[in-house]
mmCIF file of C-alpha atoms and ligand atoms in Angstrom:
data_model
loop_
_atom_site.group_PDB
_atom_site.id
_atom_site.type_symbol
_atom_site.label_atom_id
_atom_site.label_comp_id
_atom_site.label_asym_id
_atom_site.label_seq_id
_atom_site.Cartn_x
_atom_site.Cartn_y
_atom_site.Cartn_z
ATOM 1 C CA VAL A 1354 22.589 73.252 -46.461
ATOM 2 C CA GLU A 1355 25.625 71.139 -45.491
ATOM 3 C CA ILE A 1356 23.563 69.074 -43.020
ATOM 4 C CA ASN A 1357 20.971 68.422 -45.661
ATOM 5 C CA LEU A 1358 23.602 67.270 -48.125
ATOM 6 C CA GLU A 1359 25.090 64.979 -45.527
ATOM 7 C CA GLU A 1360 21.680 63.465 -44.735
ATOM 8 C CA GLN A 1361 20.948 62.947 -48.418
ATOM 9 C CA PHE A 1362 24.344 61.359 -48.868
ATOM 10 C CA GLN A 1363 23.774 58.891 -46.010
ATOM 11 C CA ALA A 1364 20.310 58.096 -47.373
ATOM 12 C CA ARG A 1365 21.845 57.160 -50.731
ATOM 13 C CA ILE A 1366 24.422 54.984 -48.976
ATOM 14 C CA ASP A 1367 21.684 53.293 -46.922
ATOM 15 C CA ALA A 1368 19.741 52.602 -50.116
ATOM 16 C CA ASP A 1369 22.864 51.010 -51.626
ATOM 17 C CA VAL A 1370 23.149 53.658 -54.349
ATOM 18 C CA ARG A 1371 26.747 53.898 -55.577
ATOM 19 C CA ILE A 1372 28.616 57.154 -55.049
ATOM 20 C CA GLU A 1373 30.317 58.423 -58.207
ATOM 21 C CA PRO A 1374 33.256 60.866 -58.613
ATOM 22 C CA LYS A 1375 31.172 63.974 -59.385
ATOM 23 C CA ASP A 1376 28.640 63.372 -56.602
ATOM 24 C CA TRP A 1377 28.745 65.458 -53.435
ATOM 25 C CA MET A 1378 30.436 63.591 -50.587
ATOM 26 C CA PRO A 1379 31.579 64.523 -47.071
ATOM 27 C CA ASP A 1380 35.252 65.452 -46.869
ATOM 28 C CA ALA A 1381 35.893 62.683 -44.368
ATOM 29 C CA TYR A 1382 34.408 60.071 -46.754
ATOM 30 C CA ARG A 1383 36.725 61.300 -49.517
ATOM 31 C CA LYS A 1384 39.734 61.240 -47.168
ATOM 32 C CA THR A 1385 38.995 57.743 -45.877
ATOM 33 C CA LEU A 1386 38.694 56.416 -49.405
ATOM 34 C CA ILE A 1387 41.902 58.096 -50.568
ATOM 35 C CA ARG A 1388 43.655 56.616 -47.527
ATOM 36 C CA GLN A 1389 42.339 53.092 -48.031
ATOM 37 C CA ILE A 1390 42.592 52.951 -51.839
ATOM 38 C CA SER A 1391 46.111 54.427 -51.939
ATOM 39 C CA GLN A 1392 47.307 52.069 -49.192
ATOM 40 C CA HIS A 1393 45.771 49.230 -51.139
ATOM 41 C CA ALA A 1394 47.599 50.398 -54.310
ATOM 42 C CA HIS A 1395 50.890 50.712 -52.422
ATOM 43 C CA SER A 1396 50.398 47.166 -51.089
ATOM 44 C CA GLU A 1397 50.096 45.848 -54.622
ATOM 45 C CA LEU A 1398 53.331 47.576 -55.681
ATOM 46 C CA VAL A 1399 55.345 46.562 -52.621
ATOM 47 C CA GLY A 1400 53.663 43.143 -52.858
ATOM 48 C CA MET A 1401 55.570 42.497 -56.075
ATOM 49 C CA LEU A 1402 58.879 42.419 -54.188
ATOM 50 C CA PRO A 1403 58.643 39.265 -52.019
ATOM 51 C CA GLU A 1404 57.637 37.190 -55.038
ATOM 52 C CA GLY A 1405 59.929 39.019 -57.444
ATOM 53 C CA ASN A 1406 62.692 37.591 -55.272
ATOM 54 C CA TRP A 1407 61.950 34.089 -56.636
ATOM 55 C CA ILE A 1408 61.443 34.755 -60.368
ATOM 56 C CA THR A 1409 65.065 33.959 -61.231
ATOM 57 C CA ARG A 1410 65.042 30.893 -58.938
ATOM 58 C CA ALA A 1411 61.716 29.258 -59.846
ATOM 59 C CA PRO A 1412 62.196 25.480 -60.150
ATOM 60 C CA SER A 1413 61.021 25.196 -63.795
ATOM 61 C CA LEU A 1414 60.321 27.302 -66.860
ATOM 62 C CA LYS A 1415 56.584 26.780 -66.317
ATOM 63 C CA ARG A 1416 56.743 27.936 -62.681
ATOM 64 C CA LYS A 1417 58.843 30.915 -63.726
ATOM 65 C CA SER A 1418 56.406 32.105 -66.378
ATOM 66 C CA ILE A 1419 53.425 31.693 -64.016
ATOM 67 C CA LEU A 1420 55.179 33.669 -61.271
ATOM 68 C CA LEU A 1421 56.205 36.377 -63.732
ATOM 69 C CA SER A 1422 52.567 36.789 -64.844
ATOM 70 C CA LYS A 1423 51.329 36.897 -61.267
ATOM 71 C CA VAL A 1424 53.759 39.667 -60.361
ATOM 72 C CA GLN A 1425 52.745 41.592 -63.495
ATOM 73 C CA ASP A 1426 49.077 41.249 -62.486
ATOM 74 C CA GLU A 1427 49.950 42.879 -59.153
ATOM 75 C CA ALA A 1428 51.492 45.861 -60.945
ATOM 76 C CA GLY A 1429 48.251 46.101 -62.933
ATOM 77 C CA HIS A 1430 46.143 46.046 -59.756
ATOM 78 C CA GLY A 1431 48.253 48.866 -58.350
ATOM 79 C CA LEU A 1432 47.582 50.926 -61.478
ATOM 80 C CA TYR A 1433 43.789 50.429 -61.423
ATOM 81 C CA LEU A 1434 43.789 51.399 -57.767
ATOM 82 C CA TYR A 1435 45.847 54.571 -58.263
ATOM 83 C CA SER A 1436 43.406 55.508 -61.049
ATOM 84 C CA ALA A 1437 40.450 54.920 -58.716
ATOM 85 C CA ALA A 1438 42.087 57.162 -56.072
ATOM 86 C CA GLU A 1439 42.725 59.846 -58.723
ATOM 87 C CA THR A 1440 38.952 60.103 -59.343
ATOM 88 C CA LEU A 1441 38.734 61.466 -55.779
ATOM 89 C CA GLY A 1442 41.192 64.264 -56.558
ATOM 90 C CA ALA A 1443 44.358 62.605 -55.213
ATOM 91 C CA SER A 1444 47.441 63.094 -57.370
ATOM 92 C CA ARG A 1445 49.486 60.058 -58.280
ATOM 93 C CA ASP A 1446 52.764 61.929 -57.722
ATOM 94 C CA GLN A 1447 51.655 62.856 -54.210
ATOM 95 C CA MET A 1448 50.532 59.297 -53.398
ATOM 96 C CA LEU A 1449 53.862 57.901 -54.565
ATOM 97 C CA ALA A 1450 55.782 60.604 -52.686
ATOM 98 C CA ASP A 1451 53.905 59.592 -49.510
ATOM 99 C CA LEU A 1452 54.797 55.938 -50.059
ATOM 100 C CA HIS A 1453 58.462 56.758 -50.675
ATOM 101 C CA SER A 1454 58.783 59.033 -47.648
ATOM 102 C CA GLY A 1455 57.279 56.351 -45.376
ATOM 103 C CA LYS A 1456 54.256 58.538 -44.605
ATOM 104 C CA ALA A 1457 51.725 56.227 -46.268
ATOM 105 C CA LYS A 1458 51.123 52.686 -45.059
ATOM 106 C CA TYR A 1459 51.058 49.470 -47.059
ATOM 107 C CA SER A 1460 50.127 45.968 -45.900
ATOM 108 C CA SER A 1461 52.272 44.638 -43.053
ATOM 109 C CA ILE A 1462 52.469 41.219 -44.738
ATOM 110 C CA PHE A 1463 54.977 42.363 -47.361
ATOM 111 C CA ASN A 1464 57.595 43.147 -44.727
ATOM 112 C CA TYR A 1465 58.314 39.457 -44.162
ATOM 113 C CA PRO A 1466 61.047 37.682 -46.155
ATOM 114 C CA THR A 1467 60.455 34.913 -48.727
ATOM 115 C CA LEU A 1468 63.078 32.352 -47.738
ATOM 116 C CA SER A 1469 62.186 29.227 -49.720
ATOM 117 C CA TRP A 1470 60.279 28.185 -52.843
ATOM 118 C CA ALA A 1471 57.483 26.969 -50.539
ATOM 119 C CA ASP A 1472 56.943 30.629 -49.646
ATOM 120 C CA MET A 1473 55.645 31.185 -53.195
ATOM 121 C CA GLY A 1474 53.029 28.505 -52.510
ATOM 122 C CA THR A 1475 52.187 29.943 -49.109
ATOM 123 C CA VAL A 1476 51.967 33.551 -50.314
ATOM 124 C CA GLY A 1477 49.586 32.510 -53.106
ATOM 125 C CA TRP A 1478 47.525 30.219 -50.906
ATOM 126 C CA LEU A 1479 47.324 32.248 -47.672
ATOM 127 C CA VAL A 1480 48.124 35.865 -48.603
ATOM 128 C CA ASP A 1481 46.046 35.888 -51.788
ATOM 129 C CA GLY A 1482 43.403 33.902 -49.905
ATOM 130 C CA ALA A 1483 43.236 36.652 -47.288
ATOM 131 C CA ALA A 1484 43.284 39.317 -50.004
ATOM 132 C CA ILE A 1485 40.278 37.727 -51.754
ATOM 133 C CA LEU A 1486 38.232 37.415 -48.565
ATOM 134 C CA ASN A 1487 38.845 41.101 -47.918
ATOM 135 C CA GLN A 1488 38.310 42.193 -51.531
ATOM 136 C CA VAL A 1489 35.215 40.260 -52.655
ATOM 137 C CA PRO A 1490 33.050 42.398 -50.319
ATOM 138 C CA LEU A 1491 34.849 45.485 -51.714
ATOM 139 C CA CYS A 1492 33.192 44.730 -55.092
ATOM 140 C CA ARG A 1493 30.081 46.058 -53.273
ATOM 141 C CA THR A 1494 31.812 48.993 -51.599
ATOM 142 C CA SER A 1495 29.857 52.247 -51.809
ATOM 143 C CA TYR A 1496 32.301 54.149 -54.047
ATOM 144 C CA GLY A 1497 31.716 53.164 -57.698
ATOM 145 C CA PRO A 1498 35.232 53.354 -59.187
ATOM 146 C CA TYR A 1499 36.737 51.342 -56.290
ATOM 147 C CA ALA A 1500 33.992 48.695 -56.476
ATOM 148 C CA ARG A 1501 34.394 48.283 -60.248
ATOM 149 C CA ALA A 1502 38.190 48.026 -60.037
ATOM 150 C CA MET A 1503 37.773 45.226 -57.482
ATOM 151 C CA VAL A 1504 35.774 43.010 -59.860
ATOM 152 C CA ARG A 1505 38.702 42.350 -62.163
ATOM 153 C CA VAL A 1506 41.228 42.323 -59.322
ATOM 154 C CA CYS A 1507 39.250 39.569 -57.560
ATOM 155 C CA LYS A 1508 39.101 37.416 -60.695
ATOM 156 C CA GLU A 1509 42.869 37.606 -60.999
ATOM 157 C CA GLU A 1510 43.392 37.039 -57.259
ATOM 158 C CA SER A 1511 41.319 33.841 -57.399
ATOM 159 C CA PHE A 1512 43.645 32.518 -60.069
ATOM 160 C CA HIS A 1513 46.656 33.540 -57.948
ATOM 161 C CA GLN A 1514 45.261 31.691 -54.967
ATOM 162 C CA ARG A 1515 44.678 28.523 -56.955
ATOM 163 C CA GLN A 1516 48.241 28.594 -58.271
ATOM 164 C CA GLY A 1517 49.571 28.995 -54.711
ATOM 165 C CA PHE A 1518 47.486 26.088 -53.461
ATOM 166 C CA GLU A 1519 48.695 23.967 -56.377
ATOM 167 C CA ILE A 1520 52.346 24.676 -55.474
ATOM 168 C CA MET A 1521 51.568 23.586 -51.888
ATOM 169 C CA GLN A 1522 49.798 20.446 -53.096
ATOM 170 C CA THR A 1523 52.758 19.507 -55.302
ATOM 171 C CA LEU A 1524 55.161 19.981 -52.392
ATOM 172 C CA CYS A 1525 52.934 18.076 -49.962
ATOM 173 C CA GLU A 1526 52.617 15.135 -52.336
ATOM 174 C CA GLY A 1527 56.369 15.157 -53.004
ATOM 175 C CA ALA A 1528 59.410 13.994 -51.026
ATOM 176 C CA PRO A 1529 59.420 14.290 -47.207
ATOM 177 C CA GLU A 1530 61.863 17.209 -47.576
ATOM 178 C CA GLN A 1531 59.386 19.031 -49.822
ATOM 179 C CA LYS A 1532 56.525 18.464 -47.398
ATOM 180 C CA ALA A 1533 58.724 19.734 -44.546
ATOM 181 C CA MET A 1534 59.465 22.855 -46.603
ATOM 182 C CA ALA A 1535 55.720 23.462 -47.029
ATOM 183 C CA GLN A 1536 55.116 23.033 -43.269
ATOM 184 C CA GLU A 1537 57.992 25.359 -42.393
ATOM 185 C CA ALA A 1538 56.607 28.053 -44.712
ATOM 186 C CA LEU A 1539 53.120 27.696 -43.203
ATOM 187 C CA ASN A 1540 54.634 28.057 -39.717
ATOM 188 C CA ARG A 1541 56.205 31.404 -40.644
ATOM 189 C CA TRP A 1542 53.276 32.869 -42.645
ATOM 190 C CA TRP A 1543 50.206 31.843 -40.639
ATOM 191 C CA TRP A 1544 50.259 34.556 -37.975
ATOM 192 C CA PRO A 1545 51.416 37.427 -40.228
ATOM 193 C CA THR A 1546 48.531 36.516 -42.582
ATOM 194 C CA LEU A 1547 46.010 36.815 -39.731
ATOM 195 C CA MET A 1548 47.442 40.305 -39.114
ATOM 196 C CA MET A 1549 46.568 41.400 -42.676
ATOM 197 C CA PHE A 1550 42.933 41.909 -41.599
ATOM 198 C CA GLY A 1551 43.987 44.735 -39.299
ATOM 199 C CA PRO A 1552 43.651 45.314 -35.539
ATOM 200 C CA LYS A 1553 40.888 43.772 -33.429
ATOM 201 C CA ASP A 1554 37.555 45.585 -33.902
ATOM 202 C CA ALA A 1555 37.865 47.061 -30.414
ATOM 203 C CA ASP A 1556 41.204 48.650 -31.429
ATOM 204 C CA SER A 1557 40.219 49.654 -34.980
ATOM 205 C CA PRO A 1558 39.588 53.411 -35.132
ATOM 206 C CA ASN A 1559 38.216 53.371 -38.694
ATOM 207 C CA THR A 1560 35.886 50.368 -38.803
ATOM 208 C CA ALA A 1561 32.679 51.816 -37.319
ATOM 209 C CA GLN A 1562 32.547 54.838 -39.660
ATOM 210 C CA SER A 1563 33.659 52.805 -42.683
ATOM 211 C CA MET A 1564 30.885 50.256 -42.013
ATOM 212 C CA ASN A 1565 28.381 53.088 -41.696
ATOM 213 C CA TRP A 1566 29.485 54.461 -45.069
ATOM 214 C CA ARG A 1567 29.454 50.915 -46.485
ATOM 215 C CA ILE A 1568 33.072 51.260 -47.540
ATOM 216 C CA LYS A 1569 33.739 48.161 -45.441
ATOM 217 C CA ARG A 1570 31.061 45.465 -45.504
ATOM 218 C CA PHE A 1571 32.593 43.298 -42.759
ATOM 219 C CA THR A 1572 34.711 44.148 -39.732
ATOM 220 C CA ASN A 1573 38.350 43.072 -39.351
ATOM 221 C CA ASP A 1574 37.457 40.342 -36.827
ATOM 222 C CA GLU A 1575 34.604 38.998 -38.953
ATOM 223 C CA LEU A 1576 36.904 38.558 -41.942
ATOM 224 C CA ARG A 1577 39.679 37.054 -39.793
ATOM 225 C CA GLN A 1578 37.199 34.450 -38.489
ATOM 226 C CA LYS A 1579 36.009 33.618 -42.022
ATOM 227 C CA PHE A 1580 39.629 33.203 -43.073
ATOM 228 C CA VAL A 1581 40.460 30.737 -40.297
ATOM 229 C CA ASP A 1582 37.272 28.759 -40.989
ATOM 230 C CA MET A 1583 38.130 28.584 -44.696
ATOM 231 C CA MET A 1584 41.829 27.748 -44.338
ATOM 232 C CA VAL A 1585 41.911 25.107 -41.602
ATOM 233 C CA PRO A 1586 40.145 22.446 -43.738
ATOM 234 C CA GLN A 1587 42.470 23.298 -46.652
ATOM 235 C CA ALA A 1588 45.535 22.813 -44.420
ATOM 236 C CA GLU A 1589 44.061 19.480 -43.246
ATOM 237 C CA PHE A 1590 43.520 18.428 -46.855
ATOM 238 C CA LEU A 1591 47.201 19.164 -47.551
ATOM 239 C CA GLY A 1592 48.230 17.204 -44.444
ATOM 240 C CA LEU A 1593 49.741 20.333 -42.841
ATOM 241 C CA THR A 1594 49.402 21.532 -39.254
ATOM 242 C CA VAL A 1595 48.263 25.083 -38.512
ATOM 243 C CA PRO A 1596 50.753 26.447 -35.944
ATOM 244 C CA ASP A 1597 48.198 27.398 -33.296
ATOM 245 C CA PRO A 1598 47.850 25.195 -30.186
ATOM 246 C CA ASN A 1599 44.592 26.981 -29.299
ATOM 247 C CA LEU A 1600 42.862 26.167 -32.566
ATOM 248 C CA LYS A 1601 39.684 24.264 -31.799
ATOM 249 C CA TRP A 1602 36.327 23.719 -33.507
ATOM 250 C CA ASN A 1603 33.493 25.403 -31.631
ATOM 251 C CA ASP A 1604 30.102 23.814 -32.323
ATOM 252 C CA THR A 1605 28.133 26.629 -30.724
ATOM 253 C CA LYS A 1606 29.538 29.349 -32.956
ATOM 254 C CA ASN A 1607 29.944 26.981 -35.913
ATOM 255 C CA GLY A 1608 33.534 28.151 -36.412
ATOM 256 C CA TYR A 1609 37.011 27.749 -34.988
ATOM 257 C CA ASP A 1610 38.295 29.273 -31.790
ATOM 258 C CA PHE A 1611 41.872 30.392 -32.292
ATOM 259 C CA GLY A 1612 44.788 31.909 -30.399
ATOM 260 C CA ASP A 1613 45.532 35.600 -30.034
ATOM 261 C CA VAL A 1614 47.606 37.394 -32.665
ATOM 262 C CA ASP A 1615 50.824 39.000 -31.385
ATOM 263 C CA TRP A 1616 49.614 42.596 -31.673
ATOM 264 C CA GLU A 1617 52.913 43.993 -30.497
ATOM 265 C CA GLU A 1618 54.596 42.416 -33.516
ATOM 266 C CA PHE A 1619 51.826 43.792 -35.764
ATOM 267 C CA TRP A 1620 52.221 47.423 -34.612
ATOM 268 C CA ASN A 1621 55.988 47.112 -34.724
ATOM 269 C CA VAL A 1622 55.812 46.101 -38.402
ATOM 270 C CA VAL A 1623 53.219 48.800 -39.185
ATOM 271 C CA LYS A 1624 55.503 51.407 -37.607
ATOM 272 C CA GLY A 1625 58.320 50.460 -39.990
ATOM 273 C CA ASN A 1626 60.387 48.141 -37.823
ATOM 274 C CA GLY A 1627 59.576 44.787 -39.413
ATOM 275 C CA MET A 1628 62.203 42.450 -40.863
ATOM 276 C CA CYS A 1629 62.088 43.878 -44.400
ATOM 277 C CA ASN A 1630 60.536 47.373 -44.116
ATOM 278 C CA LYS A 1631 63.775 49.174 -44.973
ATOM 279 C CA ASP A 1632 64.603 46.825 -47.859
ATOM 280 C CA ARG A 1633 61.138 47.056 -49.366
ATOM 281 C CA LEU A 1634 60.943 50.833 -49.253
ATOM 282 C CA GLY A 1635 64.530 51.129 -50.473
ATOM 283 C CA ALA A 1636 63.754 48.885 -53.461
ATOM 284 C CA ARG A 1637 60.649 50.950 -54.365
ATOM 285 C CA VAL A 1638 62.522 54.263 -54.164
ATOM 286 C CA LYS A 1639 65.373 52.866 -56.271
ATOM 287 C CA ALA A 1640 62.945 51.551 -58.915
ATOM 288 C CA HIS A 1641 61.222 54.945 -59.025
ATOM 289 C CA GLU A 1642 64.497 56.846 -59.411
ATOM 290 C CA GLU A 1643 65.849 54.472 -62.026
ATOM 291 C CA GLY A 1644 62.593 54.788 -63.955
ATOM 292 C CA ALA A 1645 62.846 58.592 -64.184
ATOM 293 C CA TRP A 1646 64.268 58.452 -67.723
ATOM 294 C CA VAL A 1647 61.276 56.392 -68.898
ATOM 295 C CA ARG A 1648 58.823 58.980 -67.572
ATOM 296 C CA GLU A 1649 60.878 61.803 -69.153
ATOM 297 C CA ALA A 1650 61.062 59.979 -72.491
ATOM 298 C CA ALA A 1651 57.299 59.306 -72.456
ATOM 299 C CA LEU A 1652 56.591 62.995 -71.790
ATOM 300 C CA ALA A 1653 59.008 64.114 -74.543
ATOM 301 C CA HIS A 1654 57.400 61.667 -76.954
ATOM 302 C CA ALA A 1655 53.879 62.876 -76.082
ATOM 303 C CA ALA A 1656 54.972 66.513 -76.538
ATOM 304 C CA LYS A 1657 56.493 65.720 -79.930
ATOM 305 C CA ARG A 1658 53.346 63.971 -81.091
ATOM 306 C CA ALA A 1659 51.178 66.852 -79.905
ATOM 307 C CA GLN A 1660 53.418 69.301 -81.798
ATOM 308 C CA ARG A 1661 53.220 67.185 -84.954
ATOM 309 C CA ALA A 1662 49.429 67.001 -84.688
ATOM 310 C CA GLU A 1663 49.318 70.822 -84.581
ATOM 311 C CA GLN A 1664 51.390 71.236 -87.763
HETATM 312 N N1 FAQ B 1952 49.157 46.537 -42.494
HETATM 313 O O1 FAQ B 1952 41.137 51.199 -38.291
HETATM 314 P P1 FAQ B 1952 41.790 50.132 -39.041
HETATM 315 C C1 FAQ B 1952 47.263 42.680 -51.665
HETATM 316 C C2 FAQ B 1952 46.402 50.269 -40.332
HETATM 317 S S1 FAQ B 1952 46.322 42.449 -50.248
HETATM 318 C C3 FAQ B 1952 49.462 47.839 -42.347
HETATM 319 O O2 FAQ B 1952 41.217 48.772 -38.903
HETATM 320 P P2 FAQ B 1952 40.929 50.232 -41.824
HETATM 321 C C4 FAQ B 1952 47.169 41.638 -52.761
HETATM 322 C C5 FAQ B 1952 45.272 51.036 -40.993
HETATM 323 O O3 FAQ B 1952 45.657 51.488 -42.279
HETATM 324 C C6 FAQ B 1952 46.826 43.669 -49.042
HETATM 325 N N2 FAQ B 1952 48.621 48.722 -41.777
HETATM 326 O O4 FAQ B 1952 41.894 50.562 -40.606
HETATM 327 C C7 FAQ B 1952 48.450 40.911 -52.953
HETATM 328 C C8 FAQ B 1952 45.046 52.159 -40.006
HETATM 329 O O5 FAQ B 1952 46.046 53.154 -40.162
HETATM 330 P P3 FAQ B 1952 45.705 54.644 -40.785
HETATM 331 C C9 FAQ B 1952 46.221 45.045 -49.249
HETATM 332 C C10 FAQ B 1952 47.427 48.260 -41.353
HETATM 333 O O6 FAQ B 1952 41.441 50.966 -42.999
HETATM 334 C C11 FAQ B 1952 48.535 39.584 -52.545
HETATM 335 C C12 FAQ B 1952 45.323 51.494 -38.667
HETATM 336 O O7 FAQ B 1952 46.125 50.344 -38.958
HETATM 337 N N3 FAQ B 1952 44.790 45.034 -49.122
HETATM 338 O O8 FAQ B 1952 47.944 43.625 -51.707
HETATM 339 C C13 FAQ B 1952 47.048 46.921 -41.490
HETATM 340 O O9 FAQ B 1952 39.507 50.451 -41.466
HETATM 341 C C14 FAQ B 1952 49.733 38.852 -52.721
HETATM 342 C C15 FAQ B 1952 44.060 51.088 -37.961
HETATM 343 O O10 FAQ B 1952 43.346 50.057 -38.674
HETATM 344 C C16 FAQ B 1952 44.095 46.156 -48.792
HETATM 345 O O11 FAQ B 1952 44.655 47.195 -48.588
HETATM 346 C C17 FAQ B 1952 47.964 46.037 -42.091
HETATM 347 N N4 FAQ B 1952 47.696 44.723 -42.249
HETATM 348 O O12 FAQ B 1952 41.089 48.654 -42.046
HETATM 349 C C18 FAQ B 1952 49.555 41.476 -53.596
HETATM 350 C C19 FAQ B 1952 42.588 46.006 -48.742
HETATM 351 N N5 FAQ B 1952 45.814 46.775 -40.969
HETATM 352 O O13 FAQ B 1952 45.401 54.414 -42.237
HETATM 353 C C20 FAQ B 1952 50.764 40.760 -53.750
HETATM 354 C C21 FAQ B 1952 41.851 47.293 -48.545
HETATM 355 C C22 FAQ B 1952 45.436 47.977 -40.519
HETATM 356 O O14 FAQ B 1952 44.488 55.139 -40.059
HETATM 357 C C23 FAQ B 1952 50.831 39.426 -53.321
HETATM 358 N N6 FAQ B 1952 41.985 47.803 -47.202
HETATM 359 N N7 FAQ B 1952 46.409 48.870 -40.732
HETATM 360 O O15 FAQ B 1952 46.935 55.430 -40.568
HETATM 361 C C24 FAQ B 1952 41.182 47.448 -46.160
HETATM 362 O O16 FAQ B 1952 40.298 46.617 -46.291
HETATM 363 C C25 FAQ B 1952 41.384 48.141 -44.842
HETATM 364 O O17 FAQ B 1952 42.123 49.318 -45.073
HETATM 365 C C26 FAQ B 1952 42.107 47.263 -43.758
HETATM 366 C C27 FAQ B 1952 42.312 48.113 -42.489
HETATM 367 C C28 FAQ B 1952 41.217 46.067 -43.417
HETATM 368 C C29 FAQ B 1952 43.459 46.780 -44.255
#
């Protein structure tokens, strides 16, 4: 019976029929989705920290309110994603406990520091740019609740990317010192952004199965290539130099050739030894602990209302 169910399941996937929470699914499909969606949710929460660092130091009231809204959007994305993972039977408390204990992963990119205002431009332009490239195909991922959550997330991410590019454009059209700040930020963020797409296909244990289940629609290397091809002309438009001496247009493949990512650095960050891993996790744990009274108050309030409704 199990084999039959599994065959029927794969046939639905192959026919591009969405899988919904109450449908039968293989355990491994459920586990992979819980892993990916919860890591994605954790990334959104931890992703608030590098930009949160600049809210009090934004150069104008307008920039401050835009940044504040962007960071709030990221909290919202985290919440939709936790809800999507809950439809698979994962508990939110458990997912958060796994984040706080260091058991669960989140994107390597958020373990790098934001040192100047130009980093807010670069994070929006490059990091949100990478996030969109990865997430637009996820609007067609095989699991319904994840795919639907991605539609709104992608709309908001596009706006985030435009605001990042606009910060870069303002800096690049400004004083020489401002342009130098933009270039310096690009130099630090370029390679870590390429790492966001994950290990090379040959070293990616999850890609083949996830492509087969249509959870992933493109491989890590395919998306990394698309990203480079999209970003190089934008950097040229800004008058900035991509910090890769091996970057070269390749007519035959109709895309850029580019240098090799430092995979040792990538795995080091993923294992928890990046520049900010301890800070980021520490800040999340502290926020969770300091928010305990809010959760208790909300529960007490709900209990009181339920009691009143009974009377
Ligand atoms: N960092 O076999 P694969 C955002 C892990 S955007 C850390 O290739 P998979 C928006 C991977 O989990 C960022 N770990 O894995 C924002 C696996 O370990 P595991 C979040 C990484 O799943 C913007 C192992 O390496 N976006 O937050 C990374 O098939 C600005 C082997 O890798 C998403 O999460 C990494 N970069 O492919 C917010 C998108 N890469 O789990 C604020 C959804 C790989 O077996 C400001 N996720 N690993 O222990 C995905 O598309 C996929 O999960 C990949 C990885 C592509 C990330």
